[in-house]
CSV table of C-alpha atoms and ligand atoms in Angstrom, one decimal:
chain,number,residue,atom,x,y,z
W,1,MET,CA,132.7,89.9,227.2
W,2,ILE,CA,136.1,88.2,227.9
W,3,SER,CA,138.4,88.5,224.9
W,4,VAL,CA,141.6,86.5,224.6
W,5,LEU,CA,144.1,87.1,221.8
W,6,PHE,CA,146.6,84.4,220.8
W,7,ASN,CA,149.5,84.7,218.4
W,8,ASN,CA,149.2,81.2,217.0
W,9,VAL,CA,146.8,78.3,217.7
W,10,GLN,CA,145.7,75.2,215.8
W,11,SER,CA,142.1,76.5,215.6
W,12,THR,CA,140.2,79.0,217.7
W,13,GLN,CA,137.4,76.4,217.8
W,14,ASP,CA,139.6,74.4,220.2
W,15,ILE,CA,139.0,76.1,223.5
W,16,PRO,CA,141.8,75.6,226.0
W,17,ASN,CA,140.6,73.8,229.1
W,18,TYR,CA,141.6,76.6,231.5
W,19,LEU,CA,139.2,78.9,229.6
W,20,LEU,CA,136.2,76.6,229.5
W,21,ASN,CA,134.9,77.6,232.9
W,22,LYS,CA,134.7,81.2,231.7
W,23,VAL,CA,131.8,80.2,229.4
W,24,ASN,CA,128.7,81.8,230.9
W,25,TYR,CA,125.1,82.8,230.3
W,26,LYS,CA,124.9,85.8,228.0
W,27,ASN,CA,128.6,86.6,228.4
W,28,ILE,CA,130.7,86.0,225.4
W,29,LEU,CA,134.2,84.4,225.7
W,30,LEU,CA,136.0,85.4,222.5
W,31,ILE,CA,139.1,83.6,221.3
W,32,GLN,CA,141.1,85.3,218.6
W,33,SER,CA,144.3,84.3,216.9
W,34,PHE,CA,146.6,86.1,214.4
W,35,ASN,CA,147.0,82.8,212.6
W,36,GLN,CA,145.8,79.2,212.8
W,37,THR,CA,147.8,76.1,211.9
W,38,LYS,CA,144.7,73.9,211.5
W,39,GLY,CA,141.9,76.3,210.7
W,40,VAL,CA,138.7,74.5,209.9
W,41,GLY,CA,135.8,75.4,207.7
W,42,ARG,CA,132.4,73.9,207.2
W,43,TYR,CA,132.2,70.2,206.2
W,44,ASN,CA,135.7,69.7,207.6
W,45,ARG,CA,137.3,71.8,204.9
W,46,LYS,CA,140.6,73.4,205.7
W,47,TRP,CA,140.5,77.1,206.4
W,48,HIS,CA,143.8,78.5,205.3
W,49,SER,CA,144.7,81.0,208.1
W,50,PRO,CA,147.9,83.1,207.5
W,51,LYS,CA,148.6,86.3,209.5
W,52,GLY,CA,146.6,89.3,208.2
W,53,ASN,CA,143.0,88.1,208.5
W,54,LEU,CA,140.6,87.9,211.3
W,55,TYR,CA,140.0,84.5,213.0
W,56,PHE,CA,137.9,84.3,216.1
W,57,THR,CA,135.4,82.1,217.9
W,58,MET,CA,132.7,83.3,220.3
W,59,ILE,CA,131.4,80.9,223.0
W,60,PHE,CA,128.5,81.6,225.2
W,61,ASN,CA,125.5,80.0,226.8
W,62,TYR,CA,122.1,81.2,225.7
W,63,LYS,CA,118.5,80.2,225.1
W,64,LYS,CA,118.0,76.9,223.2
W,65,LYS,CA,115.3,78.5,221.0
W,66,TYR,CA,118.0,80.3,219.1
W,67,ILE,CA,119.9,77.2,218.1
W,68,THR,CA,118.7,77.2,214.5
W,69,SER,CA,118.7,80.9,213.9
W,70,MET,CA,121.8,82.3,215.6
W,71,ASN,CA,124.2,81.8,212.7
W,72,THR,CA,121.8,83.6,210.3
W,73,PHE,CA,121.4,86.4,212.8
W,74,ILE,CA,125.1,86.7,213.1
W,75,CYS,CA,125.4,86.9,209.3
W,76,TYR,CA,122.9,89.7,209.4
W,77,LEU,CA,124.9,91.5,212.2
W,78,LEU,CA,128.1,91.2,210.2
W,79,HIS,CA,126.4,92.4,207.1
W,80,SER,CA,125.0,95.5,208.8
W,81,TYR,CA,128.3,96.2,210.6
W,82,PHE,CA,130.3,96.3,207.3
W,83,LYS,CA,127.6,98.4,205.7
W,84,ARG,CA,127.8,101.0,208.5
W,85,LYS,CA,131.5,100.9,209.1
W,86,PHE,CA,132.8,100.8,205.5
W,87,ASN,CA,129.7,101.3,203.4
W,88,ILE,CA,130.3,97.9,201.8
W,89,LYS,CA,127.1,96.1,200.8
W,90,PHE,CA,127.9,92.4,200.8
W,91,ASP,CA,125.8,89.7,199.1
W,92,TYR,CA,124.4,87.0,201.4
W,93,LYS,CA,125.0,83.5,200.4
W,94,TRP,CA,122.8,81.0,202.2
W,95,PRO,CA,123.3,79.7,204.9
W,96,ASN,CA,126.0,81.8,206.3
W,97,ASP,CA,128.6,83.4,204.0
W,98,LEU,CA,129.1,87.0,202.8
W,99,TYR,CA,130.3,87.6,199.3
W,100,PHE,CA,131.4,90.6,197.3
W,101,LYS,CA,131.0,90.4,193.5
W,102,ASP,CA,130.9,86.5,193.5
W,103,GLN,CA,133.9,86.2,195.8
W,104,LYS,CA,133.8,85.1,199.4
W,105,VAL,CA,134.8,87.5,202.1
W,106,LEU,CA,133.7,85.8,205.3
W,107,GLY,CA,132.4,82.5,206.5
W,108,ILE,CA,130.8,81.2,209.7
W,109,LEU,CA,131.1,77.8,211.4
W,110,THR,CA,128.7,76.9,214.2
W,111,GLN,CA,129.3,74.0,216.5
W,112,ASN,CA,126.6,74.3,219.2
W,113,ILE,CA,125.8,71.9,222.0
W,114,ILE,CA,122.5,71.6,223.9
W,115,ILE,CA,122.8,71.1,227.7
W,116,GLY,CA,119.3,71.0,229.3
W,117,SER,CA,117.3,74.1,228.5
W,118,LEU,CA,120.4,76.0,227.5
W,119,CYS,CA,122.7,75.9,224.5
W,120,THR,CA,126.4,76.5,224.3
W,121,PHE,CA,126.9,78.4,221.1
W,122,LYS,CA,130.3,78.1,219.5
W,123,ILE,CA,130.6,80.3,216.5
W,124,GLY,CA,133.8,80.7,214.5
W,125,ILE,CA,134.2,83.5,212.1
W,126,GLY,CA,136.9,83.9,209.5
W,127,ILE,CA,137.1,87.2,207.7
W,128,ASN,CA,139.5,87.9,204.8
W,129,VAL,CA,141.0,91.3,205.9
W,130,ASN,CA,144.4,91.8,204.3
W,131,ASN,CA,144.8,88.5,202.5
W,132,LYS,CA,142.5,86.3,200.6
W,133,ILE,CA,141.6,82.9,202.2
W,134,ILE,CA,142.7,80.3,199.7
W,135,ASN,CA,140.0,77.7,199.5
W,136,THR,CA,139.8,75.8,196.3
W,137,ASN,CA,136.0,75.5,196.8
W,138,PHE,CA,135.3,79.2,196.5
W,139,ARG,CA,136.6,82.3,194.8
W,140,SER,CA,137.6,84.8,197.5
W,141,THR,CA,138.5,88.4,198.1
W,142,SER,CA,139.4,90.5,201.1
W,143,LEU,CA,138.4,93.8,202.7
W,144,SER,CA,141.7,95.4,201.8
W,145,LEU,CA,141.2,94.5,198.1
W,146,ILE,CA,137.7,95.9,198.1
W,147,LEU,CA,138.7,99.1,199.9
W,148,GLY,CA,142.1,99.5,198.2
W,149,LYS,CA,143.9,99.9,201.5
W,150,LYS,CA,145.5,97.9,204.3
W,151,ILE,CA,143.3,97.5,207.3
W,152,ASN,CA,144.5,97.7,210.9
W,153,LEU,CA,143.5,94.3,212.3
W,154,LEU,CA,143.3,95.2,216.0
W,155,ASP,CA,141.2,98.3,215.3
W,156,LEU,CA,138.9,96.3,213.2
W,157,SER,CA,138.6,93.4,215.7
W,158,GLY,CA,138.1,95.8,218.6
W,159,SER,CA,135.3,97.6,216.9
W,160,LEU,CA,133.6,94.5,215.6
W,161,GLN,CA,133.8,92.7,219.0
W,162,LYS,CA,132.1,95.8,220.6
W,163,TYR,CA,129.4,95.8,218.0
W,164,LEU,CA,128.7,92.0,218.3
W,165,ASN,CA,128.7,92.2,222.1
W,166,SER,CA,126.1,94.9,222.2
W,167,ASN,CA,123.8,93.3,219.6
W,168,ILE,CA,124.0,89.6,219.9
W,169,PHE,CA,121.6,89.2,222.8
W,170,ILE,CA,118.9,91.5,221.4
W,171,GLU,CA,115.6,89.7,221.0
W,172,PHE,CA,115.5,89.8,217.2
W,173,ASN,CA,112.5,89.5,214.9
W,174,ASN,CA,112.9,86.7,212.3
W,175,LEU,CA,110.8,88.5,209.8
W,176,SER,CA,112.8,91.7,209.7
W,177,ILE,CA,116.1,89.8,209.5
W,178,SER,CA,114.8,87.6,206.6
W,179,ASN,CA,113.4,90.7,204.8
W,180,TYR,CA,116.8,92.4,205.2
W,181,LEU,CA,118.8,89.3,204.0
W,182,ASN,CA,116.4,88.6,201.2
W,183,LYS,CA,117.3,92.0,199.7
W,184,ASN,CA,121.0,90.8,199.5
W,185,LEU,CA,120.4,87.1,198.8
W,186,ILE,CA,122.5,85.5,196.1
W,187,LYS,CA,120.1,83.8,193.7
W,188,ASN,CA,122.4,82.9,190.7
W,189,SER,CA,123.8,79.7,192.3
W,190,THR,CA,122.3,76.6,190.8
W,191,SER,CA,123.7,73.6,192.5
W,192,TYR,CA,122.7,72.3,195.9
W,193,SER,CA,124.8,69.7,197.9
W,194,HIS,CA,123.0,68.4,200.9
W,195,HIS,CA,126.2,66.7,202.1
W,196,PHE,CA,124.6,63.5,203.4
W,197,ASN,CA,126.4,62.1,200.4
W,198,ASN,CA,129.0,64.5,199.1
W,199,SER,CA,128.8,63.2,195.6
W,200,ILE,CA,125.1,64.2,195.2
W,201,THR,CA,124.6,67.7,193.8
W,202,GLU,CA,121.2,68.8,192.5
W,203,GLN,CA,120.3,71.5,190.0
W,204,VAL,CA,118.1,74.0,191.7
W,205,LYS,CA,116.9,77.6,191.5
W,206,VAL,CA,117.2,79.7,194.6
W,207,LEU,CA,113.9,81.6,195.4
W,208,SER,CA,114.0,83.2,198.8
W,209,LEU,CA,115.0,83.0,202.4
W,210,ASN,CA,112.1,81.9,204.6
W,211,LYS,CA,111.1,83.5,207.9
W,212,ASP,CA,112.5,80.4,209.7
W,213,PHE,CA,115.8,81.0,207.8
W,214,SER,CA,115.4,77.9,205.7
W,215,LEU,CA,115.8,78.5,201.9
W,216,LYS,CA,113.0,78.2,199.4
W,217,ILE,CA,114.3,76.6,196.2
W,218,ARG,CA,112.8,75.2,193.0
W,219,GLN,CA,113.9,71.7,191.9
W,220,ASP,CA,112.3,70.0,188.9
W,221,ASN,CA,109.3,72.2,189.1
W,222,LEU,CA,108.8,71.4,192.8
W,223,ILE,CA,109.1,74.1,195.5
W,224,LYS,CA,111.1,72.9,198.5
W,225,ASN,CA,112.4,74.4,201.7
W,226,ILE,CA,115.9,73.3,202.7
W,227,SER,CA,117.5,73.8,206.1
W,228,TYR,CA,121.0,72.2,205.7
W,229,GLY,CA,123.7,71.8,203.0
W,230,GLU,CA,125.0,74.4,200.7
W,231,ILE,CA,124.3,76.2,197.5
W,232,ARG,CA,127.0,76.9,194.9
K,1,BTN,C1,133.3,78.3,206.3
K,1,BTN,O1,133.5,77.1,205.9
K,1,BTN,O2,132.9,79.2,205.5
K,1,BTN,C2,133.5,78.7,207.7
K,1,BTN,C3,134.9,79.1,208.0
K,1,BTN,C4,135.1,79.4,209.5
K,1,BTN,C5,136.5,79.8,209.7
K,1,BTN,C6,136.7,80.3,211.1
K,1,BTN,S1,138.3,81.1,211.4
K,1,BTN,C7,137.9,81.1,213.1
K,1,BTN,C8,137.4,79.8,213.5
K,1,BTN,N1,138.4,78.8,213.7
K,1,BTN,C9,138.4,77.9,212.8
K,1,BTN,O3,139.3,76.9,212.7
K,1,BTN,N2,137.4,78.0,211.9
K,1,BTN,C10,136.7,79.2,212.2
């Protein structure tokens, strides 16, 4: 793993040109910044990024077959990391957010590119550590509010990077990951936006996470599997 820490960038998703040639097969280039002036969330939302939280992007080349499952796998890795390290049991909000008592703690943004038989995975992770991330779309909280103490950011990022680096390239079994996440799946959300047309929101009931990481929902007495959009 190559890890680069900046004081301030627009967004860790914008990889400086001089670092692009460091992107390799099964070797993570990780860009972290103490704050971001143009942090970006999913669906082009702003990701408010003041000092005190964790903002990082991992870039690596890996097998194309993981393109649709990597973000869910990373959600699983983050969930199990925080369970082990702090004994916090997050709730999993499909497709790739972790919540604590109905408040968002972390979000993942994936911007992958396929080149031949390989894929360049670009995975941005924002974790509320010492501040909340103010996003009017979601209620949020932070690790320090949950644990009742200030967290040392560099200790946390060092240990989390080590954990991700040693687990990300494990050949995972979709069934065991979906079984694990199903136990923590948030099912009380009722609206589904598929984001083809932002104004369309449908009333649904969340049923379960499928083995292929799509979500089983019920809508108007029809059972459907969805693979994009978001549930609120
Ligand atoms: C979401 O919408 O939930 C995803 C948020 C992802 C935010 C992270 S912070 C690090 C990386 N840099 C960005 O600009 N965004 C991602």
